[in-house]
Amino acid sequence: MSFFSSLTREQKESVGFLSFGTFLEYFDLMLYVHMAVLLNEVFFPKADTHTESLFAALALCSSLAFRPLGALFFGWVGDRIGRKPTIVITTTMMAISCIVIANLPTYAQIGITAAWIVTICRIFQGISSMGEVIGAEIYLAETITRPTIFPVITFMEVLVSLGGVAALGVAFLVTSYGINWRLAFWMGAFIAIVSAFARRRLRETPEFLKEQRKWMLEETHRANIECDPVGGGGI
């Protein structure tokens, strides 16, 4: 990866934190998918085959169905609050979802509530995963200049796929060797928490700070005109 040699220390740190977080985000997202056969028996009713299939499909597809909402919501957050808060929030959301799933009682213990909670967690995972990958790529695009940014973004996209492959490997070990599946989610949650705290070290992007200052000046000018229409050039 010769393109890393042209990056500054701060840029390398940004690529490292965001790459690791994106890899982990999609590891956590796909972990449930690859263990769906096992987890469906844990969280969904067994007596009614049709109901079980309906809830299992809902939990599986909800993460994809709500991804556009994630893009819309985190697009607003990124433009209004900042690029850095976006990538911290997405990792935190994924960590919380994994913690809830790892500690969630089974259907045999709390009934249909387990199915609803795991479905809500999958919705949050879908929303956060979409905000994660787009937010990370925008952050890097506003931090690293052309043409170096192109291989960096490609590298990020590769890590998205590798996160799913790693989840498949862990799911294989869990289902084949009888390992407690909750440990896999605890592992993902722990690393996500560490990643979220590490990302707090990142600085806001220069592009966002520039646009924020411009927006604040415009808002100040508009407020001055409203308070003093004559002096501000109004009629």
PDB file of N, CA and C in Angstrom, residues 151-194:
ATOM      1  N   PRO A 151      -7.403   5.497  -3.742  1.00  0.00           N
ATOM      2  CA  PRO A 151      -7.099   4.171  -3.199  1.00  0.00           C
ATOM      3  C   PRO A 151      -7.511   4.016  -1.739  1.00  0.00           C
ATOM      4  N   VAL A 152      -7.540   5.119  -0.989  1.00  0.00           N
ATOM      5  CA  VAL A 152      -7.976   5.042   0.406  1.00  0.00           C
ATOM      6  C   VAL A 152      -9.449   4.639   0.489  1.00  0.00           C
ATOM      7  N   ILE A 153     -10.282   5.260  -0.337  1.00  0.00           N
ATOM      8  CA  ILE A 153     -11.710   4.918  -0.356  1.00  0.00           C
ATOM      9  C   ILE A 153     -11.910   3.476  -0.833  1.00  0.00           C
ATOM     10  N   THR A 154     -11.128   3.066  -1.817  1.00  0.00           N
ATOM     11  CA  THR A 154     -11.198   1.676  -2.290  1.00  0.00           C
ATOM     12  C   THR A 154     -10.842   0.714  -1.168  1.00  0.00           C
ATOM     13  N   PHE A 155      -9.818   1.061  -0.409  1.00  0.00           N
ATOM     14  CA  PHE A 155      -9.401   0.251   0.732  1.00  0.00           C
ATOM     15  C   PHE A 155     -10.533   0.126   1.748  1.00  0.00           C
ATOM     16  N   MET A 156     -11.263   1.216   1.985  1.00  0.00           N
ATOM     17  CA  MET A 156     -12.392   1.186   2.913  1.00  0.00           C
ATOM     18  C   MET A 156     -13.483   0.245   2.429  1.00  0.00           C
ATOM     19  N   GLU A 157     -13.767   0.275   1.131  1.00  0.00           N
ATOM     20  CA  GLU A 157     -14.799  -0.589   0.576  1.00  0.00           C
ATOM     21  C   GLU A 157     -14.402  -2.061   0.678  1.00  0.00           C
ATOM     22  N   VAL A 158     -13.125  -2.342   0.510  1.00  0.00           N
ATOM     23  CA  VAL A 158     -12.640  -3.721   0.663  1.00  0.00           C
ATOM     24  C   VAL A 158     -12.848  -4.199   2.092  1.00  0.00           C
ATOM     25  N   LEU A 159     -12.614  -3.319   3.044  1.00  0.00           N
ATOM     26  CA  LEU A 159     -12.772  -3.688   4.452  1.00  0.00           C
ATOM     27  C   LEU A 159     -14.234  -3.968   4.809  1.00  0.00           C
ATOM     28  N   VAL A 160     -15.156  -3.323   4.115  1.00  0.00           N
ATOM     29  CA  VAL A 160     -16.577  -3.624   4.321  1.00  0.00           C
ATOM     30  C   VAL A 160     -16.841  -5.093   4.024  1.00  0.00           C
ATOM     31  N   SER A 161     -16.312  -5.574   2.898  1.00  0.00           N
ATOM     32  CA  SER A 161     -16.488  -6.976   2.519  1.00  0.00           C
ATOM     33  C   SER A 161     -15.738  -7.910   3.464  1.00  0.00           C
ATOM     34  N   LEU A 162     -14.535  -7.506   3.862  1.00  0.00           N
ATOM     35  CA  LEU A 162     -13.751  -8.340   4.762  1.00  0.00           C
ATOM     36  C   LEU A 162     -14.414  -8.473   6.134  1.00  0.00           C
ATOM     37  N   GLY A 163     -15.128  -7.421   6.554  1.00  0.00           N
ATOM     38  CA  GLY A 163     -15.860  -7.505   7.813  1.00  0.00           C
ATOM     39  C   GLY A 163     -16.919  -8.599   7.767  1.00  0.00           C
ATOM     40  N   GLY A 164     -17.622  -8.702   6.621  1.00  0.00           N
ATOM     41  CA  GLY A 164     -18.603  -9.762   6.454  1.00  0.00           C
ATOM     42  C   GLY A 164     -17.968 -11.140   6.416  1.00  0.00           C
ATOM     43  N   VAL A 165     -16.805 -11.237   5.782  1.00  0.00           N
ATOM     44  CA  VAL A 165     -16.093 -12.523   5.710  1.00  0.00           C
ATOM     45  C   VAL A 165     -15.625 -12.953   7.102  1.00  0.00           C
ATOM     46  N   ALA A 166     -15.108 -11.986   7.884  1.00  0.00           N
ATOM     47  CA  ALA A 166     -14.676 -12.298   9.244  1.00  0.00           C
ATOM     48  C   ALA A 166     -15.854 -12.762  10.100  1.00  0.00           C
ATOM     49  N   ALA A 167     -17.016 -12.133   9.918  1.00  0.00           N
ATOM     50  CA  ALA A 167     -18.218 -12.556  10.650  1.00  0.00           C
ATOM     51  C   ALA A 167     -18.612 -13.976  10.265  1.00  0.00           C
ATOM     52  N   LEU A 168     -18.449 -14.306   8.994  1.00  0.00           N
ATOM     53  CA  LEU A 168     -18.742 -15.665   8.535  1.00  0.00           C
ATOM     54  C   LEU A 168     -17.812 -16.673   9.205  1.00  0.00           C
ATOM     55  N   GLY A 169     -16.531 -16.320   9.338  1.00  0.00           N
ATOM     56  CA  GLY A 169     -15.585 -17.209   9.995  1.00  0.00           C
ATOM     57  C   GLY A 169     -15.927 -17.440  11.455  1.00  0.00           C
ATOM     58  N   VAL A 170     -16.280 -16.365  12.152  1.00  0.00           N
ATOM     59  CA  VAL A 170     -16.649 -16.496  13.563  1.00  0.00           C
ATOM     60  C   VAL A 170     -17.935 -17.300  13.714  1.00  0.00           C
ATOM     61  N   ALA A 171     -18.906 -17.049  12.831  1.00  0.00           N
ATOM     62  CA  ALA A 171     -20.163 -17.797  12.877  1.00  0.00           C
ATOM     63  C   ALA A 171     -19.921 -19.282  12.639  1.00  0.00           C
ATOM     64  N   PHE A 172     -18.989 -19.598  11.751  1.00  0.00           N
ATOM     65  CA  PHE A 172     -18.648 -21.000  11.489  1.00  0.00           C
ATOM     66  C   PHE A 172     -18.082 -21.666  12.744  1.00  0.00           C
ATOM     67  N   LEU A 173     -17.196 -20.972  13.436  1.00  0.00           N
ATOM     68  CA  LEU A 173     -16.614 -21.528  14.650  1.00  0.00           C
ATOM     69  C   LEU A 173     -17.665 -21.730  15.735  1.00  0.00           C
ATOM     70  N   VAL A 174     -18.562 -20.756  15.864  1.00  0.00           N
ATOM     71  CA  VAL A 174     -19.605 -20.832  16.891  1.00  0.00           C
ATOM     72  C   VAL A 174     -20.556 -21.990  16.636  1.00  0.00           C
ATOM     73  N   THR A 175     -21.025 -22.111  15.391  1.00  0.00           N
ATOM     74  CA  THR A 175     -22.006 -23.150  15.064  1.00  0.00           C
ATOM     75  C   THR A 175     -21.386 -24.538  14.942  1.00  0.00           C
ATOM     76  N   SER A 176     -20.108 -24.606  14.625  1.00  0.00           N
ATOM     77  CA  SER A 176     -19.465 -25.914  14.408  1.00  0.00           C
ATOM     78  C   SER A 176     -18.890 -26.513  15.685  1.00  0.00           C
ATOM     79  N   TYR A 177     -18.449 -25.664  16.604  1.00  0.00           N
ATOM     80  CA  TYR A 177     -17.754 -26.164  17.792  1.00  0.00           C
ATOM     81  C   TYR A 177     -18.496 -25.871  19.091  1.00  0.00           C
ATOM     82  N   GLY A 178     -19.728 -25.431  18.975  1.00  0.00           N
ATOM     83  CA  GLY A 178     -20.553 -25.255  20.164  1.00  0.00           C
ATOM     84  C   GLY A 178     -20.109 -24.132  21.076  1.00  0.00           C
ATOM     85  N   ILE A 179     -19.430 -23.133  20.537  1.00  0.00           N
ATOM     86  CA  ILE A 179     -19.004 -21.982  21.338  1.00  0.00           C
ATOM     87  C   ILE A 179     -20.227 -21.113  21.653  1.00  0.00           C
ATOM     88  N   ASN A 180     -20.246 -20.538  22.828  1.00  0.00           N
ATOM     89  CA  ASN A 180     -21.362 -19.679  23.228  1.00  0.00           C
ATOM     90  C   ASN A 180     -21.470 -18.500  22.262  1.00  0.00           C
ATOM     91  N   TRP A 181     -22.592 -18.366  21.574  1.00  0.00           N
ATOM     92  CA  TRP A 181     -22.757 -17.318  20.562  1.00  0.00           C
ATOM     93  C   TRP A 181     -22.726 -15.923  21.173  1.00  0.00           C
ATOM     94  N   ARG A 182     -23.059 -15.813  22.447  1.00  0.00           N
ATOM     95  CA  ARG A 182     -23.059 -14.496  23.086  1.00  0.00           C
ATOM     96  C   ARG A 182     -21.640 -13.909  23.169  1.00  0.00           C
ATOM     97  N   LEU A 183     -20.651 -14.776  23.237  1.00  0.00           N
ATOM     98  CA  LEU A 183     -19.268 -14.291  23.294  1.00  0.00           C
ATOM     99  C   LEU A 183     -18.892 -13.532  22.030  1.00  0.00           C
ATOM    100  N   ALA A 184     -19.408 -13.981  20.885  1.00  0.00           N
ATOM    101  CA  ALA A 184     -19.108 -13.312  19.619  1.00  0.00           C
ATOM    102  C   ALA A 184     -19.643 -11.879  19.620  1.00  0.00           C
ATOM    103  N   PHE A 185     -20.868 -11.689  20.141  1.00  0.00           N
ATOM    104  CA  PHE A 185     -21.445 -10.346  20.200  1.00  0.00           C
ATOM    105  C   PHE A 185     -20.757  -9.493  21.258  1.00  0.00           C
ATOM    106  N   TRP A 186     -20.344 -10.107  22.353  1.00  0.00           N
ATOM    107  CA  TRP A 186     -19.605  -9.362  23.369  1.00  0.00           C
ATOM    108  C   TRP A 186     -18.265  -8.882  22.817  1.00  0.00           C
ATOM    109  N   MET A 187     -17.617  -9.746  22.043  1.00  0.00           N
ATOM    110  CA  MET A 187     -16.342  -9.364  21.439  1.00  0.00           C
ATOM    111  C   MET A 187     -16.526  -8.179  20.493  1.00  0.00           C
ATOM    112  N   GLY A 188     -17.553  -8.250  19.641  1.00  0.00           N
ATOM    113  CA  GLY A 188     -17.829  -7.159  18.719  1.00  0.00           C
ATOM    114  C   GLY A 188     -18.174  -5.878  19.441  1.00  0.00           C
ATOM    115  N   ALA A 189     -18.948  -5.980  20.525  1.00  0.00           N
ATOM    116  CA  ALA A 189     -19.343  -4.794  21.292  1.00  0.00           C
ATOM    117  C   ALA A 189     -18.137  -4.156  21.978  1.00  0.00           C
ATOM    118  N   PHE A 190     -17.268  -4.974  22.554  1.00  0.00           N
ATOM    119  CA  PHE A 190     -16.101  -4.449  23.268  1.00  0.00           C
ATOM    120  C   PHE A 190     -15.182  -3.683  22.320  1.00  0.00           C
ATOM    121  N   ILE A 191     -14.899  -4.269  21.157  1.00  0.00           N
ATOM    122  CA  ILE A 191     -14.010  -3.610  20.207  1.00  0.00           C
ATOM    123  C   ILE A 191     -14.659  -2.347  19.656  1.00  0.00           C
ATOM    124  N   ALA A 192     -15.991  -2.370  19.482  1.00  0.00           N
ATOM    125  CA  ALA A 192     -16.697  -1.177  18.993  1.00  0.00           C
ATOM    126  C   ALA A 192     -16.600  -0.037  19.991  1.00  0.00           C
ATOM    127  N   ILE A 193     -16.688  -0.348  21.276  1.00  0.00           N
ATOM    128  CA  ILE A 193     -16.569   0.682  22.311  1.00  0.00           C
ATOM    129  C   ILE A 193     -15.172   1.296  22.289  1.00  0.00           C
ATOM    130  N   VAL A 194     -14.151   0.435  22.177  1.00  0.00           N
ATOM    131  CA  VAL A 194     -12.776   0.930  22.098  1.00  0.00           C
ATOM    132  C   VAL A 194     -12.601   1.816  20.871  1.00  0.00           C
TER     133      VAL A 194
END
